[in-house]
mmCIF file of C-alpha atoms in Angstrom:
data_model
loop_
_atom_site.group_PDB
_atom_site.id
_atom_site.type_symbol
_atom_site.label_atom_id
_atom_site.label_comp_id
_atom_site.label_asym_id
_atom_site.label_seq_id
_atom_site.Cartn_x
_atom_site.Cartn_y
_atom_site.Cartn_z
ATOM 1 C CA UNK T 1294 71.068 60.521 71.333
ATOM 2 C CA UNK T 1295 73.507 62.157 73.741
ATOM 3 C CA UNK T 1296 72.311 61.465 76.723
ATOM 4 C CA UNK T 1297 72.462 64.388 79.784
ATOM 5 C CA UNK T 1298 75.476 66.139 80.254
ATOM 6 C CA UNK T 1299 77.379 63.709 77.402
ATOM 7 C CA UNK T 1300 78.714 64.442 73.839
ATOM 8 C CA UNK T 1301 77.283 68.323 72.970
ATOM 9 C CA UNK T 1302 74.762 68.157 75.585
ATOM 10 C CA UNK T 1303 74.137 71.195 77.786
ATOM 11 C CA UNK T 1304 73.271 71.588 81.300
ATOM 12 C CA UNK T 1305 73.744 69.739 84.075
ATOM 13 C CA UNK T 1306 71.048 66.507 84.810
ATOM 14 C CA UNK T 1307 70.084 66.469 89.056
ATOM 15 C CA UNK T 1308 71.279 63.287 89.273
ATOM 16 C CA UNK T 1309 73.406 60.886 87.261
ATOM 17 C CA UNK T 1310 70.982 57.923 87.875
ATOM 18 C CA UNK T 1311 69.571 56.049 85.180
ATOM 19 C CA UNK T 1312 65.707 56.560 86.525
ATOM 20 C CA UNK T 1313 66.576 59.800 86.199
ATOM 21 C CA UNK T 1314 68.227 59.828 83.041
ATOM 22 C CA UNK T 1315 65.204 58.193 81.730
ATOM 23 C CA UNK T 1316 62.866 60.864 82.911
ATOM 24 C CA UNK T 1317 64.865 63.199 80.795
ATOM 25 C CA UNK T 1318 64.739 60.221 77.607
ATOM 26 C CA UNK T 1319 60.765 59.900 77.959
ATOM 27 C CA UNK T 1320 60.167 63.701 78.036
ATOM 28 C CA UNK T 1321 62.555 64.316 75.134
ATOM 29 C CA UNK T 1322 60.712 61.404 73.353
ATOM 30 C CA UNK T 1323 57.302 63.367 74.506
ATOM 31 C CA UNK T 1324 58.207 66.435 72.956
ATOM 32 C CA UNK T 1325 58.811 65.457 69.646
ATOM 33 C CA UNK T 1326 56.315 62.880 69.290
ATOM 34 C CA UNK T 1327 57.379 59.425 70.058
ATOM 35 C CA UNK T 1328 55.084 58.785 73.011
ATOM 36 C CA UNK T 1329 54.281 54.930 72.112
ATOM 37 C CA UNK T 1330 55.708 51.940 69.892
ATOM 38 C CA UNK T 1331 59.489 53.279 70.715
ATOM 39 C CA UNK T 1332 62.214 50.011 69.223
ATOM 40 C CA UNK T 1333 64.796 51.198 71.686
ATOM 41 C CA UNK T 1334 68.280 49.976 70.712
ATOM 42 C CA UNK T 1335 71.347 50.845 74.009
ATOM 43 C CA UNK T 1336 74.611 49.945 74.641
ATOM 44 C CA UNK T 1337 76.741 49.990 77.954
ATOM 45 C CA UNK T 1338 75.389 53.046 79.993
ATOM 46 C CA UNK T 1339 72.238 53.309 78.001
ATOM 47 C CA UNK T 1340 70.522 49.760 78.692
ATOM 48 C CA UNK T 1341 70.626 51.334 82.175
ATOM 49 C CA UNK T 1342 68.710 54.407 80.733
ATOM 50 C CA UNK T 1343 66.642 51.805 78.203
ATOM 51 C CA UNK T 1344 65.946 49.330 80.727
ATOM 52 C CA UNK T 1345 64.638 52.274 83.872
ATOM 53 C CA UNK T 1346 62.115 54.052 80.785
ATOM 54 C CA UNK T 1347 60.297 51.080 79.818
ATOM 55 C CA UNK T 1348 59.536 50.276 83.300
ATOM 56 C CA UNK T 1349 58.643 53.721 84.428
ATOM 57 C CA UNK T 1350 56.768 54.655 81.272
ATOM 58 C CA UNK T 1351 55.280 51.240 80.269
ATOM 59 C CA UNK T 1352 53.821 52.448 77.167
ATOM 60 C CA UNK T 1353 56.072 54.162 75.727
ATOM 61 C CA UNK T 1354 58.432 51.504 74.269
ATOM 62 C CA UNK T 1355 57.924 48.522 72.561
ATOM 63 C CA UNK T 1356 60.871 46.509 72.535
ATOM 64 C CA UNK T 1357 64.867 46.895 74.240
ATOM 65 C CA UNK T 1358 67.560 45.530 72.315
ATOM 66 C CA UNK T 1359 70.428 46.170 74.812
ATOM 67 C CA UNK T 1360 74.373 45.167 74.279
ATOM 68 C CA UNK T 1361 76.391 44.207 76.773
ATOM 69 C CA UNK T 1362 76.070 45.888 80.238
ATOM 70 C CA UNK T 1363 75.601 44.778 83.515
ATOM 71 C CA UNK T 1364 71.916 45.361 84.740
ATOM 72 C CA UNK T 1365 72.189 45.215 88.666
ATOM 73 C CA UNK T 1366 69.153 45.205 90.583
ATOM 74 C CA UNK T 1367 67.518 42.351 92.446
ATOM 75 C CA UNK T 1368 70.087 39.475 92.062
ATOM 76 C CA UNK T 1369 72.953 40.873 90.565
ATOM 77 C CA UNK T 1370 74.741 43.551 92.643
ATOM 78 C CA UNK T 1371 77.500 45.819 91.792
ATOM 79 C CA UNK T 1372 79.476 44.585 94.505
ATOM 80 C CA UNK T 1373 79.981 41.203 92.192
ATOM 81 C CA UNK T 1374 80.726 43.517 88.894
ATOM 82 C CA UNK T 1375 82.778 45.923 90.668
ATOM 83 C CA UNK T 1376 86.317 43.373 90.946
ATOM 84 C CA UNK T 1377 85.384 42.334 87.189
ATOM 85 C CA UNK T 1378 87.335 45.390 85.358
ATOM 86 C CA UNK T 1379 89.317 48.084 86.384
ATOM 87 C CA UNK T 1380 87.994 51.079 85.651
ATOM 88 C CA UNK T 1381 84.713 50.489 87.508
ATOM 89 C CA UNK T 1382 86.807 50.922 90.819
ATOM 90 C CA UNK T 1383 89.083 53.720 89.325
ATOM 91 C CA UNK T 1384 86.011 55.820 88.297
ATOM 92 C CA UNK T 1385 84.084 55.980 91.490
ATOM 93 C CA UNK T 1386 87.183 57.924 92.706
ATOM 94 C CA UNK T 1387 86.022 61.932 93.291
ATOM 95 C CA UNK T 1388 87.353 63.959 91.976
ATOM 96 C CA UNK T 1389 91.014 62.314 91.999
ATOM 97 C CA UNK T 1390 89.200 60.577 88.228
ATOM 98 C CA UNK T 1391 88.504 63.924 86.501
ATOM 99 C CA UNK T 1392 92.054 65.316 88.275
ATOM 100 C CA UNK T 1393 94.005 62.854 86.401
ATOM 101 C CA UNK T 1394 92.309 62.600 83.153
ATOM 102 C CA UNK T 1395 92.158 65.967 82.451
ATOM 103 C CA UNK T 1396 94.434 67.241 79.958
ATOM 104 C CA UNK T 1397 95.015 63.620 79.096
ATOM 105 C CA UNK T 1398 92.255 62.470 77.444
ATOM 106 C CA UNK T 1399 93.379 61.424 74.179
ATOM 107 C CA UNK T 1400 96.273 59.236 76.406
ATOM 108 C CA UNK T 1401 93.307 57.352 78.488
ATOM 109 C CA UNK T 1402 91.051 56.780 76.232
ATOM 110 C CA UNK T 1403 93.432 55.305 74.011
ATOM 111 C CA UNK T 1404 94.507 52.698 76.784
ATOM 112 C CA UNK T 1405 91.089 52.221 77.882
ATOM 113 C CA UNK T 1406 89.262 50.897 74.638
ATOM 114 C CA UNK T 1407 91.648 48.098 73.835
ATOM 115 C CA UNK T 1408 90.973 46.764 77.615
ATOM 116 C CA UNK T 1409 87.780 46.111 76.680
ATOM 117 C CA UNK T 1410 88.451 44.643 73.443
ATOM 118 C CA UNK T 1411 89.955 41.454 72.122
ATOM 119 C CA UNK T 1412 92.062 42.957 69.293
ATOM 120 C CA UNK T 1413 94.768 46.075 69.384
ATOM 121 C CA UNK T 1414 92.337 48.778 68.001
ATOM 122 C CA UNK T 1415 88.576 48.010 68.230
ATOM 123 C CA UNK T 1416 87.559 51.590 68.025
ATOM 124 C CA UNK T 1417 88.756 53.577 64.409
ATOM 125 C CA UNK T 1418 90.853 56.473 65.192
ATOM 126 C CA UNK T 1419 88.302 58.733 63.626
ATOM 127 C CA UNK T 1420 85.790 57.273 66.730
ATOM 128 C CA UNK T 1421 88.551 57.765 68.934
ATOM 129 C CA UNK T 1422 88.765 61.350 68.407
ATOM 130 C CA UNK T 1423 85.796 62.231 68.584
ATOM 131 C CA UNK T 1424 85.262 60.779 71.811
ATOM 132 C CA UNK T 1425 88.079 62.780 72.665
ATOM 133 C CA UNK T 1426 86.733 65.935 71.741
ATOM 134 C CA UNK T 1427 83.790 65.566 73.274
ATOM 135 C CA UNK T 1428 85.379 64.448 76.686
ATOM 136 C CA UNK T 1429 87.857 67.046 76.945
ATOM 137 C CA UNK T 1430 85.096 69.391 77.851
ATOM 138 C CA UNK T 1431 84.834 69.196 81.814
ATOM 139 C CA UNK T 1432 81.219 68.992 82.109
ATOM 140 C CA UNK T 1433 81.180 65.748 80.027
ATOM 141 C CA UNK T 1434 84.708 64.053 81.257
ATOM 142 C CA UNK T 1435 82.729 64.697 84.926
ATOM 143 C CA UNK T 1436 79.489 63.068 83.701
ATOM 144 C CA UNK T 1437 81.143 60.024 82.442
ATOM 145 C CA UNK T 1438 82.302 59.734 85.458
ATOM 146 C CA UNK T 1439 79.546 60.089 87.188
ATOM 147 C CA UNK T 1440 77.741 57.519 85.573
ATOM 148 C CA UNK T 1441 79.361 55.273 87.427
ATOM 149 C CA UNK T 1442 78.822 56.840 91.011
ATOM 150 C CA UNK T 1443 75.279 56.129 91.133
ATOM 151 C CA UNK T 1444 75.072 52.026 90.509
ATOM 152 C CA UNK T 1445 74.425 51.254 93.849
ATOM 153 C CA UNK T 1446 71.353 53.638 93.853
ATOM 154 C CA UNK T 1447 70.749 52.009 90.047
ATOM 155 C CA UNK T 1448 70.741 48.840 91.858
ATOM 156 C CA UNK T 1449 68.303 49.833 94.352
ATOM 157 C CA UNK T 1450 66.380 51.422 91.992
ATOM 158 C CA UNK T 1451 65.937 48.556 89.360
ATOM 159 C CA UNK T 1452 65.208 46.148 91.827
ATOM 160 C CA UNK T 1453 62.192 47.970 92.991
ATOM 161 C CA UNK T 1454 61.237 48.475 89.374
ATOM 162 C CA UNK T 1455 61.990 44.769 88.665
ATOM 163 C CA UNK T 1456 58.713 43.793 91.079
ATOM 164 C CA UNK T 1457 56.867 44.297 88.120
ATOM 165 C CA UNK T 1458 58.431 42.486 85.034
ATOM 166 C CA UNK T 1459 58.377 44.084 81.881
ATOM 167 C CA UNK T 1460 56.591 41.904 79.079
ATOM 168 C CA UNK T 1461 57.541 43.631 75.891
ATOM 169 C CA UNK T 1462 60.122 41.473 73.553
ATOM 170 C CA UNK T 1463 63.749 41.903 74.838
ATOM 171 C CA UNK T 1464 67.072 40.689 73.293
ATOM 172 C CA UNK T 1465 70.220 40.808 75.151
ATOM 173 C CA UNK T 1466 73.958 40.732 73.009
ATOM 174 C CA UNK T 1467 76.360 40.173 74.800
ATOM 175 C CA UNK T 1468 80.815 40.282 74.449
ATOM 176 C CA UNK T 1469 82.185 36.998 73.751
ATOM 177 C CA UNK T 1470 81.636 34.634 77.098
ATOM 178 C CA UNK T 1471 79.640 37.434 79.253
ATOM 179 C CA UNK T 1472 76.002 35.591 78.108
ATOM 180 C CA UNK T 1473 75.095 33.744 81.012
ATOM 181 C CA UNK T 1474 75.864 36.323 83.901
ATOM 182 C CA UNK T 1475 74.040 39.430 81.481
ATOM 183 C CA UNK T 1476 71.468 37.550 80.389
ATOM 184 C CA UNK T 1477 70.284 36.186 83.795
ATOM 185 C CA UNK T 1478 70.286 39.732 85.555
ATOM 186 C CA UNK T 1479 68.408 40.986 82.323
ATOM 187 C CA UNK T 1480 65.597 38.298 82.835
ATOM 188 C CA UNK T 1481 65.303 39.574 86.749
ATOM 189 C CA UNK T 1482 63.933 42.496 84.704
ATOM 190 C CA UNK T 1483 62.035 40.625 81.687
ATOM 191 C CA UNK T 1484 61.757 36.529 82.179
ATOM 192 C CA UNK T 1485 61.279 36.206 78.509
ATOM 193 C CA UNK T 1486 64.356 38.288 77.340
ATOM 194 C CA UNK T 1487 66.713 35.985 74.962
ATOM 195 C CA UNK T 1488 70.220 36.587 74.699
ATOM 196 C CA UNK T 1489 73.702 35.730 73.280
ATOM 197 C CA UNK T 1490 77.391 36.564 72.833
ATOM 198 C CA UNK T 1491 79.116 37.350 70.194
ATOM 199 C CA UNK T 1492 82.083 34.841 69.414
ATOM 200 C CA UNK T 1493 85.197 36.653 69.056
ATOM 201 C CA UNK T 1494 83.925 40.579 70.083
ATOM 202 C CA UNK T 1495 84.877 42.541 72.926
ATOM 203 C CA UNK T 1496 82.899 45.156 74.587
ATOM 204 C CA UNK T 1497 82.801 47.313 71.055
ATOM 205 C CA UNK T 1498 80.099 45.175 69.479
ATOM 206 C CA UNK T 1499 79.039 47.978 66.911
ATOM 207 C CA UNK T 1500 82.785 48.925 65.671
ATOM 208 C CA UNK T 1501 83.826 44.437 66.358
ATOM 209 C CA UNK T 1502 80.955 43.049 65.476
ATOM 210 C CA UNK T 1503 78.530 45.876 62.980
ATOM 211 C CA UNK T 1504 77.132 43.130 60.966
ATOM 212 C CA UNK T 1505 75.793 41.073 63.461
ATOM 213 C CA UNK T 1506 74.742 43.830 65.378
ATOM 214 C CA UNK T 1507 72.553 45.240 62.258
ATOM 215 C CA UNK T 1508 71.496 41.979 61.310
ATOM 216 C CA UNK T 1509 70.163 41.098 64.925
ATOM 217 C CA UNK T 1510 68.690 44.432 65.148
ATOM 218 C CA UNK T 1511 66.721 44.068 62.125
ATOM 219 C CA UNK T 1512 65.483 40.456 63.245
ATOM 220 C CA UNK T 1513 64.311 41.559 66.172
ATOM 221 C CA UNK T 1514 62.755 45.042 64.417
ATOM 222 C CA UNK T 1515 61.530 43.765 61.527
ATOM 223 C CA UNK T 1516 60.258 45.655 58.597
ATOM 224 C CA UNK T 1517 56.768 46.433 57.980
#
């Protein structure tokens, strides 16, 4: 799904926090019918998202498989992420961000994936621009941004919602060496989560990694 004010979304959300990104999940998931036994799968952004609906609507999913993101709340802060990668500083800046990206989308993006990546091209160019197409609108480029703004309020948020650990099965996969520091902050949130890396992937798991990604999914989802 596209989440508010992303892709070919329309509107704009109140806020770009991920409780309140969730509210919109869980009532989109309401309306057409998936109001229990939801297998979530996120990545980046969206195990934020994933992470704030199953603890605010405790019913409605039944597992999180999440891929590589940085879950702040009780223990870790965004204060310790924030040195870890560039563009976590350079997107908090307002509205200097959207004032030099605009017009030049196809340019950043195209530096910006391989930072995050191992290899020269982790993302196809097919990916690549369509990404670009849908951030060249300003509503989205401005969300994406925005995403960002609100992880100290994510922070504050998820550790109040952390109080009350979430006991549905969660798996954590993780970019090559990032396992211990995810994996701990996820368990803050769920004490039985289990987690890995993947040897050799960047941040891209589904375009580095797509068969270990479907074949984890599917362990952890089985079949009925």
């Amino acid at each position: 799904m596209d989440l508010p004010g992303l892709g070919d979304s329309t509107g704009n959300p109140s806020s770009y926090t991920k409780q309140t990104l969730a509210t919109y999940t869980h009532l989109l998931l309401d309306k057409i019918g998936y109001r229990q036994h939801v297998q979530v799968v996120a990545h980046d952004f969206g195990v934020g998202v994933a992470y704030s609906l199953a603890a605010q609507y405790r019913t409605q999913a039944s597992g999180l498989f999440l891929m590589d993101f940085p879950l702040v709340g009780k223990n870790l802060k965004f204060a310790t992420i924030q040195p870890l990668e560039w563009h976590f500083s350079f997107n908090l800046q307002k509205p200097l961000a959207e004032q030099l990206v605009t017009g030049k989308v196809s340019q950043f993006l195209t530096y910006f994936y391989p930072t995050q990546s191992h290899v020269a091209q982790p993302v196809p160019t097919d990916e690549v621009n369509e990404y670009v197409r849908v951030y060249s609108r300003p509503q989205v480029l401005h969300a994406g941004f925005e995403l960002y703004r609100t992880w100290t309020q994510d922070e504050a948020d998820n550790a109040r919602l952390e109080a009350t650990p979430l006991t549905i099965p969660v798996r954590l996969l993780t970019q090559d060496g990032f396992a211990p520091l995810l994996l701990s902050a996820v368990q803050d949130a769920a004490p039985a989560a289990t987690g890995t890396d993947v040897k050799g992937a960047g941040h891209w798991l589904l375009d580095e990694a797509p068969q270990q990604v479907l074949t984890e999914v599917n362990n952890f989802y089985p079949a009925h």
